[in-house]
Coordinates of C-alpha atoms in Angstrom, one line a residue:
X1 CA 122.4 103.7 96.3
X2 CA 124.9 106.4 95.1
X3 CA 126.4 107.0 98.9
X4 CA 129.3 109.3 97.4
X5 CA 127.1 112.2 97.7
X6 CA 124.3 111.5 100.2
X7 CA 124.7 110.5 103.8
X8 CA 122.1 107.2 104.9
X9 CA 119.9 109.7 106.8
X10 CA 119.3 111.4 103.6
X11 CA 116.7 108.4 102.8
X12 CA 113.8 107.3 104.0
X13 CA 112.8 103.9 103.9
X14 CA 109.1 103.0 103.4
X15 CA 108.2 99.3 104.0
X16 CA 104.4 99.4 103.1
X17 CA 103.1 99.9 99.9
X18 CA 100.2 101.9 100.1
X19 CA 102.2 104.4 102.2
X20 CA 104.6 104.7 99.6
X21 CA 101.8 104.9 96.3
X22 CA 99.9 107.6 97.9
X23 CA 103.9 109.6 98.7
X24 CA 104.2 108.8 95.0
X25 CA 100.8 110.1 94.3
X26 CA 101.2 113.4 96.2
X27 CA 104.0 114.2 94.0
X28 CA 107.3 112.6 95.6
X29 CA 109.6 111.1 93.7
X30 CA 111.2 107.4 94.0
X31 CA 114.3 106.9 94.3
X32 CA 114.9 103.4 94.1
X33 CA 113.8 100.0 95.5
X34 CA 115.3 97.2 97.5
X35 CA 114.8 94.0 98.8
X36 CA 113.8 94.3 102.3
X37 CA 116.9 93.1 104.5
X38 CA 114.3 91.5 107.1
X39 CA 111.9 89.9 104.6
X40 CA 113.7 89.1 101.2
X41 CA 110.4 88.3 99.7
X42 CA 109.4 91.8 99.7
X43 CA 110.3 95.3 98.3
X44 CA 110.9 98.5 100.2
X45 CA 110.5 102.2 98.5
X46 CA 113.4 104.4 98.7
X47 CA 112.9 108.4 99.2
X48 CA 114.7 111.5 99.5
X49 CA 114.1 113.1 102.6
X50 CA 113.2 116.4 102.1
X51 CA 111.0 119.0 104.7
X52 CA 107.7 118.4 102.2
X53 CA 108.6 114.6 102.1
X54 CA 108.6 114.3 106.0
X55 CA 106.0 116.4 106.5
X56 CA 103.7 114.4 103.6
X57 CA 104.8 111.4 105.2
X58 CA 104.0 112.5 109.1
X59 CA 100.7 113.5 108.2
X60 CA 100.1 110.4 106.5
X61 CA 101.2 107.9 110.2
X62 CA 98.7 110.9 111.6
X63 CA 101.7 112.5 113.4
X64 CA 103.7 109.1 114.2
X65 CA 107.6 108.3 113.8
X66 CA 107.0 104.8 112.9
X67 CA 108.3 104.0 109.2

């Protein structure tokens, strides 16, 4: 991740799958993948936070803060 210009809470990190295909399906753009630090066998989805990201992505955990 290019952290020269963005800060860490400029990303959100989405650890399931079919959260982040249907992000990617309403339009959002990837920014990268990672291994995920807690399960190296697995991938997590990078975003750029932006309002019409987090408001996509509240609606989609129905309102939730859990990521």
């Amino acid at each position: 991740m290019d952290t020269k210009t963005r800060h860490e809470n400029d990303y959100v990190f989405v650890y399931k799958k079919s959260y982040a295909m249907e992000l990617i399906a309403k339009g959002h753009m990837l920014f990268t993948t990672m291994p995920n630090p807690q399960k190296p066998n697995l991938i997590m989805w990078v975003f750029i936070r932006t309002p019409a990201f987090t408001a996509d992505f509240d609606a989609l955990l129905g309102g939730g803060r859990r990521i």
